[in-house]
Structures are given as structure tokens and as C-alpha cells.
Short mmCIF file of C-alpha atoms in Angstrom, two decimals:
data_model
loop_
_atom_site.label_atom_id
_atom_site.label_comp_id
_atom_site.label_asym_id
_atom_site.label_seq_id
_atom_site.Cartn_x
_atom_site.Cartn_y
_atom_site.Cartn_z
CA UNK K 1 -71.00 28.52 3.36
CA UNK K 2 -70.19 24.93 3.59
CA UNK K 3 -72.18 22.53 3.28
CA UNK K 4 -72.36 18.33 3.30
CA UNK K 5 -70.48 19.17 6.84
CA UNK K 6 -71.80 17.63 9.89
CA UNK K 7 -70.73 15.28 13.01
CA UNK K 8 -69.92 11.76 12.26
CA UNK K 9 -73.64 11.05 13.59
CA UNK K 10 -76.77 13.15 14.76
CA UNK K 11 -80.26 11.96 15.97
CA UNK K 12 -83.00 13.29 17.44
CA UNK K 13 -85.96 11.21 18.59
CA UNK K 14 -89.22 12.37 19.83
CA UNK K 15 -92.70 10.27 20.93
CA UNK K 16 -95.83 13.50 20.03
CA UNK K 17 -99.26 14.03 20.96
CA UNK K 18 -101.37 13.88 17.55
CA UNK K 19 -103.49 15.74 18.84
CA UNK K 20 -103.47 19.58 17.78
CA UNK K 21 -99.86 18.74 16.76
CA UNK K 22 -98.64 20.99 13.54
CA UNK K 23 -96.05 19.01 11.26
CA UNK K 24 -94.76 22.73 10.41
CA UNK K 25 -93.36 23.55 14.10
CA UNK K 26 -92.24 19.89 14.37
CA UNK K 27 -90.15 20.05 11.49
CA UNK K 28 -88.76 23.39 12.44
CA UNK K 29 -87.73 22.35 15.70
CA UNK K 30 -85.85 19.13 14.26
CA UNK K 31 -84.00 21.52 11.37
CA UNK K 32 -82.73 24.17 13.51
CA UNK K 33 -81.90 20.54 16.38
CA UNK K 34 -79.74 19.25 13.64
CA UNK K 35 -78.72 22.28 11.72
CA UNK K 36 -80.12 21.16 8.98
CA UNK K 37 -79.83 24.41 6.18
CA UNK K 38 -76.10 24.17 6.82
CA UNK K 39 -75.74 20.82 6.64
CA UNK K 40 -77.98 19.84 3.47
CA UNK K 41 -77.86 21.08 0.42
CA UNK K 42 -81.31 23.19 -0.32
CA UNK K 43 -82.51 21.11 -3.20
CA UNK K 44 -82.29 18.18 -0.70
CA UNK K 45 -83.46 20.20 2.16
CA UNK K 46 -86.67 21.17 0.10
CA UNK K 47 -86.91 17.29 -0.69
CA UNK K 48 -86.70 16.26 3.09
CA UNK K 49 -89.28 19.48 4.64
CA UNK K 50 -91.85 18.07 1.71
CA UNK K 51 -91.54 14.75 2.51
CA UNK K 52 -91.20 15.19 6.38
CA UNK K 53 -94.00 17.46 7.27
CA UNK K 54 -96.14 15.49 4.41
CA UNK K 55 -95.88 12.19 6.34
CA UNK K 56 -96.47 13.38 9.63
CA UNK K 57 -99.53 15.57 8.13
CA UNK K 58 -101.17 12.15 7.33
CA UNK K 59 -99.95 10.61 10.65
CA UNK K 60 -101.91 13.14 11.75
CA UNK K 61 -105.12 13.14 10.22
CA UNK K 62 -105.74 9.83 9.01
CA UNK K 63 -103.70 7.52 11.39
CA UNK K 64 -106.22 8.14 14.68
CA UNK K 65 -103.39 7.43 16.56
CA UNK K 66 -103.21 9.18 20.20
CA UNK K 67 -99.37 9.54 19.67
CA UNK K 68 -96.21 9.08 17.07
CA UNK K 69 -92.76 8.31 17.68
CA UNK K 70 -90.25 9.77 15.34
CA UNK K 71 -86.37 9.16 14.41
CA UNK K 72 -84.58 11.67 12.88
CA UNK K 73 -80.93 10.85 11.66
CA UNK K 74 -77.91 13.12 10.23
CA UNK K 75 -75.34 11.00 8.85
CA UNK K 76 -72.19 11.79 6.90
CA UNK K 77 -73.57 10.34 3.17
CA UNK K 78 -77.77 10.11 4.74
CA UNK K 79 -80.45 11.59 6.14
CA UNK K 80 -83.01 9.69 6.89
CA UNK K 81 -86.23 9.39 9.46
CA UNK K 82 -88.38 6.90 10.46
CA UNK K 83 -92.47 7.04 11.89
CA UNK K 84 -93.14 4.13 13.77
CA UNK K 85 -94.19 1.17 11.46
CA UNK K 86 -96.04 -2.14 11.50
CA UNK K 87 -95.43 -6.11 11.37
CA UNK K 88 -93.98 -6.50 7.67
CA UNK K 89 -91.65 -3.77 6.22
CA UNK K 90 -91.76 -2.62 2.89
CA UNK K 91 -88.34 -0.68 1.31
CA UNK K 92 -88.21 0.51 -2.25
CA UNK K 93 -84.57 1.67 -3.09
CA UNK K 94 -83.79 4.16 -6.01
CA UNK K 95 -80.66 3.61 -6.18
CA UNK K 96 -80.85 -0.08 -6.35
CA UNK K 97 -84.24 0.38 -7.96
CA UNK K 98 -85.67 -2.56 -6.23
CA UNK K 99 -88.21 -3.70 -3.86
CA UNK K 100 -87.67 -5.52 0.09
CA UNK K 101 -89.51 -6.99 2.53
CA UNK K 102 -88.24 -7.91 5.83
CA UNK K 103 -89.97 -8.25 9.23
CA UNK K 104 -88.49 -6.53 11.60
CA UNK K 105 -89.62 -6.75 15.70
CA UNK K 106 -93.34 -6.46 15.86
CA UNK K 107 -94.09 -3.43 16.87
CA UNK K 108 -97.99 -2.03 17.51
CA UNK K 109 -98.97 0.38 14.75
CA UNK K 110 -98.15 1.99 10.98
CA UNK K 111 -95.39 3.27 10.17
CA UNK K 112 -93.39 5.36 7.29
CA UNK K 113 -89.64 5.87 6.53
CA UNK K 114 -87.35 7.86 4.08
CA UNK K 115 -84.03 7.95 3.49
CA UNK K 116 -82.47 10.18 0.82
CA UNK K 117 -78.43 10.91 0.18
CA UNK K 118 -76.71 14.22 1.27
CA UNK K 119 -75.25 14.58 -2.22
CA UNK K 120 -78.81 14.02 -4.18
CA UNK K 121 -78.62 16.26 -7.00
CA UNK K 122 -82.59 15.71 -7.45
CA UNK K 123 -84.83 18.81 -6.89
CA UNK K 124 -88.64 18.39 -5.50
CA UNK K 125 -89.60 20.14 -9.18
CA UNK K 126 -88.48 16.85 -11.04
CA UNK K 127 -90.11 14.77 -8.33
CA UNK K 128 -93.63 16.52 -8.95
CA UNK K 129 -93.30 16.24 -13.00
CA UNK K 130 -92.91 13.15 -12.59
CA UNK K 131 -96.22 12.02 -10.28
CA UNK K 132 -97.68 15.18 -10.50
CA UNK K 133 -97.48 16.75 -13.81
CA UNK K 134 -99.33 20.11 -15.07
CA UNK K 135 -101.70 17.97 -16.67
CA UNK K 136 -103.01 16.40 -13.24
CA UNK K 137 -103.15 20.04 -11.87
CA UNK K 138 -99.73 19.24 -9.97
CA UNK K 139 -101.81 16.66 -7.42
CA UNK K 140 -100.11 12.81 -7.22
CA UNK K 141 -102.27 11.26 -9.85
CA UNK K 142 -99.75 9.08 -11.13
CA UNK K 143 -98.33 5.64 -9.69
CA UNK K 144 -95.30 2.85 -10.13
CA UNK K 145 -96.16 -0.19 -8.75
CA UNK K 146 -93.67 -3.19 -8.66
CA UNK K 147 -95.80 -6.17 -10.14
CA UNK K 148 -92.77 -8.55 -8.76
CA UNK K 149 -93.12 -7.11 -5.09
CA UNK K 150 -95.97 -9.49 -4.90
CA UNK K 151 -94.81 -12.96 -6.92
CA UNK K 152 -93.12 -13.51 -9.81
CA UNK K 153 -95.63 -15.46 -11.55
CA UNK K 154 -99.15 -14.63 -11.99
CA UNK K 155 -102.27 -16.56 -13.53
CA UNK K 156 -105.66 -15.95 -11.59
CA UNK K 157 -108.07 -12.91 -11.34
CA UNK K 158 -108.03 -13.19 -7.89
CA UNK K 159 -103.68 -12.15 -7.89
CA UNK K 160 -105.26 -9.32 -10.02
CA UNK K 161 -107.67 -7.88 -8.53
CA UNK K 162 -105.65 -7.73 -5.00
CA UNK K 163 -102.80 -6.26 -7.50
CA UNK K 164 -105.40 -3.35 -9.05
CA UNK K 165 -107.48 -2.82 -5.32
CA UNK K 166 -108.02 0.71 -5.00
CA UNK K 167 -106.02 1.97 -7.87
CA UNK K 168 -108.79 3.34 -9.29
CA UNK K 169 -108.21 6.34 -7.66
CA UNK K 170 -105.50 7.60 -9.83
CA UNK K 171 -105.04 9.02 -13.30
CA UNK K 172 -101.97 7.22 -14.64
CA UNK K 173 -100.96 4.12 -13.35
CA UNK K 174 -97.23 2.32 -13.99
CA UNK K 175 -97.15 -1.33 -14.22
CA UNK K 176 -93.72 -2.55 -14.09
CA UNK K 177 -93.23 -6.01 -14.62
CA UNK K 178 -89.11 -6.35 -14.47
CA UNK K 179 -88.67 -10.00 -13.24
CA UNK K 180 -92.15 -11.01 -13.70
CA UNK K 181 -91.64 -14.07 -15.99
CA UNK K 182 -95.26 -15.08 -17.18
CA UNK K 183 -98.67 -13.63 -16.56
CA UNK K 184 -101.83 -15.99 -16.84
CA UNK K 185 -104.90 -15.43 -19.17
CA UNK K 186 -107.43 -14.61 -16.75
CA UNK K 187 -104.69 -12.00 -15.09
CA UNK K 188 -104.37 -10.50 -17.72
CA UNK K 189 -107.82 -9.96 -18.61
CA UNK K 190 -108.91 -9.01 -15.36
CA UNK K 191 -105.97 -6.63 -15.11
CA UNK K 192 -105.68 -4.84 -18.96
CA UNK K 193 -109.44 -5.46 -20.46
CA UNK K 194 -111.83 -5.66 -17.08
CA UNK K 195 -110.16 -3.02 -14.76
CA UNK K 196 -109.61 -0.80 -17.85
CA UNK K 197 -112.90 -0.90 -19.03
CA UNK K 198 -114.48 -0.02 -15.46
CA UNK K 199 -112.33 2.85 -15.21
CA UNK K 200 -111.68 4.12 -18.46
CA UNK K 201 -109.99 7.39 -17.22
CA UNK K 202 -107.12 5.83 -15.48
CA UNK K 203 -104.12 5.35 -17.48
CA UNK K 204 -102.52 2.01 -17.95
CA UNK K 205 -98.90 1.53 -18.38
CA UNK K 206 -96.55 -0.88 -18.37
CA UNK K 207 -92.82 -1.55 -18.59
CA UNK K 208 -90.21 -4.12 -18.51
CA UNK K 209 -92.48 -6.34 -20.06
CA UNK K 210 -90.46 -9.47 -21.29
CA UNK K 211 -91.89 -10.78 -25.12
CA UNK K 212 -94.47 -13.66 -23.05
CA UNK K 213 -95.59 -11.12 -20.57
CA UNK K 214 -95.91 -8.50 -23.56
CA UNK K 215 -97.68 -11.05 -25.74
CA UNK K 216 -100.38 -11.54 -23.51
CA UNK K 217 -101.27 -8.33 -22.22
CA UNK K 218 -101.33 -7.50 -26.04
CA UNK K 219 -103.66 -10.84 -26.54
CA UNK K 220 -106.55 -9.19 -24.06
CA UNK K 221 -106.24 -5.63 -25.03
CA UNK K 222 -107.32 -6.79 -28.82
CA UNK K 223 -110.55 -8.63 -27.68
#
């Protein structure tokens, strides 16, 4: 069977009912629309029904929307599909492994999108030891955040406790500070000795730390 074979462009588009809606028969309907076990490989078709039917399941039940709109698009190199989304849009790119915001048309509403490439040779198993390892009984306990996303220079406990809000809720969390060039005292207090100590169970991480960052979050930590 061949696969990575498809029209020059397919997309489906669809505006639901939330109510009494199941993500399952949704996503079936799109995958046998746009052929999609033909046209993906499976490691990237198991990728795409997680993601997919994970998305709209929290559309769903948490959005208490009366209806979604969704975009579903088969390109040569993509797939990709879109939930309707807000004012300011957030991207984060793994191949580029960087962070945008734009602000596209305002449109009424939340909104999610993924995009992932025909020839991924990722599988859903490395995706889930990653965030949610054995250890966390195989549930997303574990989070990246791009510190840079939100400025690239940081000195009150105010920036940090906007930065930390509601992270509390995981197990392991990921700092990275690539392109962050200095981090105040009081940030880094708030962030590394304050939040830490409140939640000692949660895991604090960080990477691409350059030596001043580095410096100072080792400065708090010792106190």
C-alpha cells in the first residue's frame, strides 16, 4: 500500500452541536472523508486521532460552548486542523522550536490548532515518555514552558507569579529560558525559593540558562 499519496489539497470543514456530540464518530467521519489510513503513515495517524479527538473532547466538556467549527486539511507535506480560536494566537513550532504570537481577525471564542508533517517519523509512545512517563502513571504531569514567550527580561515578583499561575498542578515543570538575558532578584526568588517551597512536589527545571540567568537562580536556591 502506498502511502504519503494524496490530492494536491483536501479539506473538510464542519460547524457541530456540542451538545451530546462524541469526538470518536467525528473523527471517524473526517478519516474515512479524507482517506486518511491511506494517506498517513500510522505512527502519524495515531498522533493526529490522539490529538484530534483529545481537543475536541475538551471543546466539549469544558468549553460550554453551544457549537464548534472545525478545519480539517490534507496537504501534500501537512496535515493540520484548526478549532475556532480567540483574539491573540499563540504557535509553538517544533521544528523551528520557537514560540509566535500574531493576532489574527477577531473572532468570538477559544480556539486550538495542530499541525504535524506527513513524513513525521515520531510515534505517540515517545510523545507520552516524554510528558507522561511511567512514573506519573502515564497522565500529562510534566510541562515546557517558554520563559521568553512572555519578555525577555524579567525582575519583579509580580512577572513571576503571572509566569508560575496555576502550575502547581503538575509534577515536573520545564523552565526554559533560551533568549532570556537577565532575571531580577525578586523573580527569582519568587519563582525558584517561594513557589518551590509552597509546592514542594512539583519539579523544577530549567534549561538554556545563560551564566547571569544561571547565577541567580543558583543565588536563591542556596538561601
Amino acid at each position: 500500500m502506498l502511502r504519503d499519496r494524496a490530492p494536491p489539497a483536501a479539506a473538510v470543514s464542519r460547524v457541530l452541536r456540542t451538545r451530546g456530540l462524541d469526538e470518536a464518530r467525528v473523527w471517524d467521519e473526517l478519516a474515512t472523508g479524507l482517506n486518511l489510513r491511506r494517506a498517513l503513515r500510522p505512527n502519524v495517524e495515531n498522533i493526529v486521532h490522539y490529538a484530534f479527538t483529545e481537543m475536541l473532547n475538551n471543546v466539549i466538556e469544558h468549553s460550554e460552548a453551544d457549537r464548534c467549527s472545525v478545519r480539517f486539511r490534507l496537504e501534500p507535506g501537512m496535515l493540520s486542523f484548526v478549532l475556532r480560536f480567540h483574539r491573540i494566537q499563540v504557535e509553538w513550532s517544533r521544528v523551528k522550536k520557537d514560540v509566535f504570537v500574531s493576532n489574527p481577525r477577531f473572532l468570538n471564542g477559544t480556539g486550538v490548532s495542530f499541525a504535524i508533517q506527513r513524513s513525521s517519523r515520531r510515534f505517540i509512545e515517545e510523545i507520552f515518555s516524554e510528558f507522561a512517563p511511567e512514573e506519573y502513571d502515564f497522565r500529562f504531569q510534566k510541562t515546557k514552558m517558554l520563559v521568553k514567550l512572555l519578555q525577555r527580561e524579567f525582575v519583579s515578583r509580580s512577572e513571576a507569579k503571572r509566569l508560575v499561575a496555576n502550575l502547581e498542578k503538575f509534577s515536573e515543570i520545564v523552565l526554559d529560558f533560551r533568549d532570556v538575558k537577565s532575571v531580577g532578584q525578586g523573580f527569582a526568588d519568587e519563582v525558584f525559593r517561594v513557589f518551590a517551597r509552597r509546592h514542594p512536589a512539583v519539579k523544577i527545571a530549567t534549561e538554556n540558562t545563560n551564566p547571569g540567568v544561571d547565577a541567580m537562580i543558583r543565588h536563591v536556591r542556596s538561601q
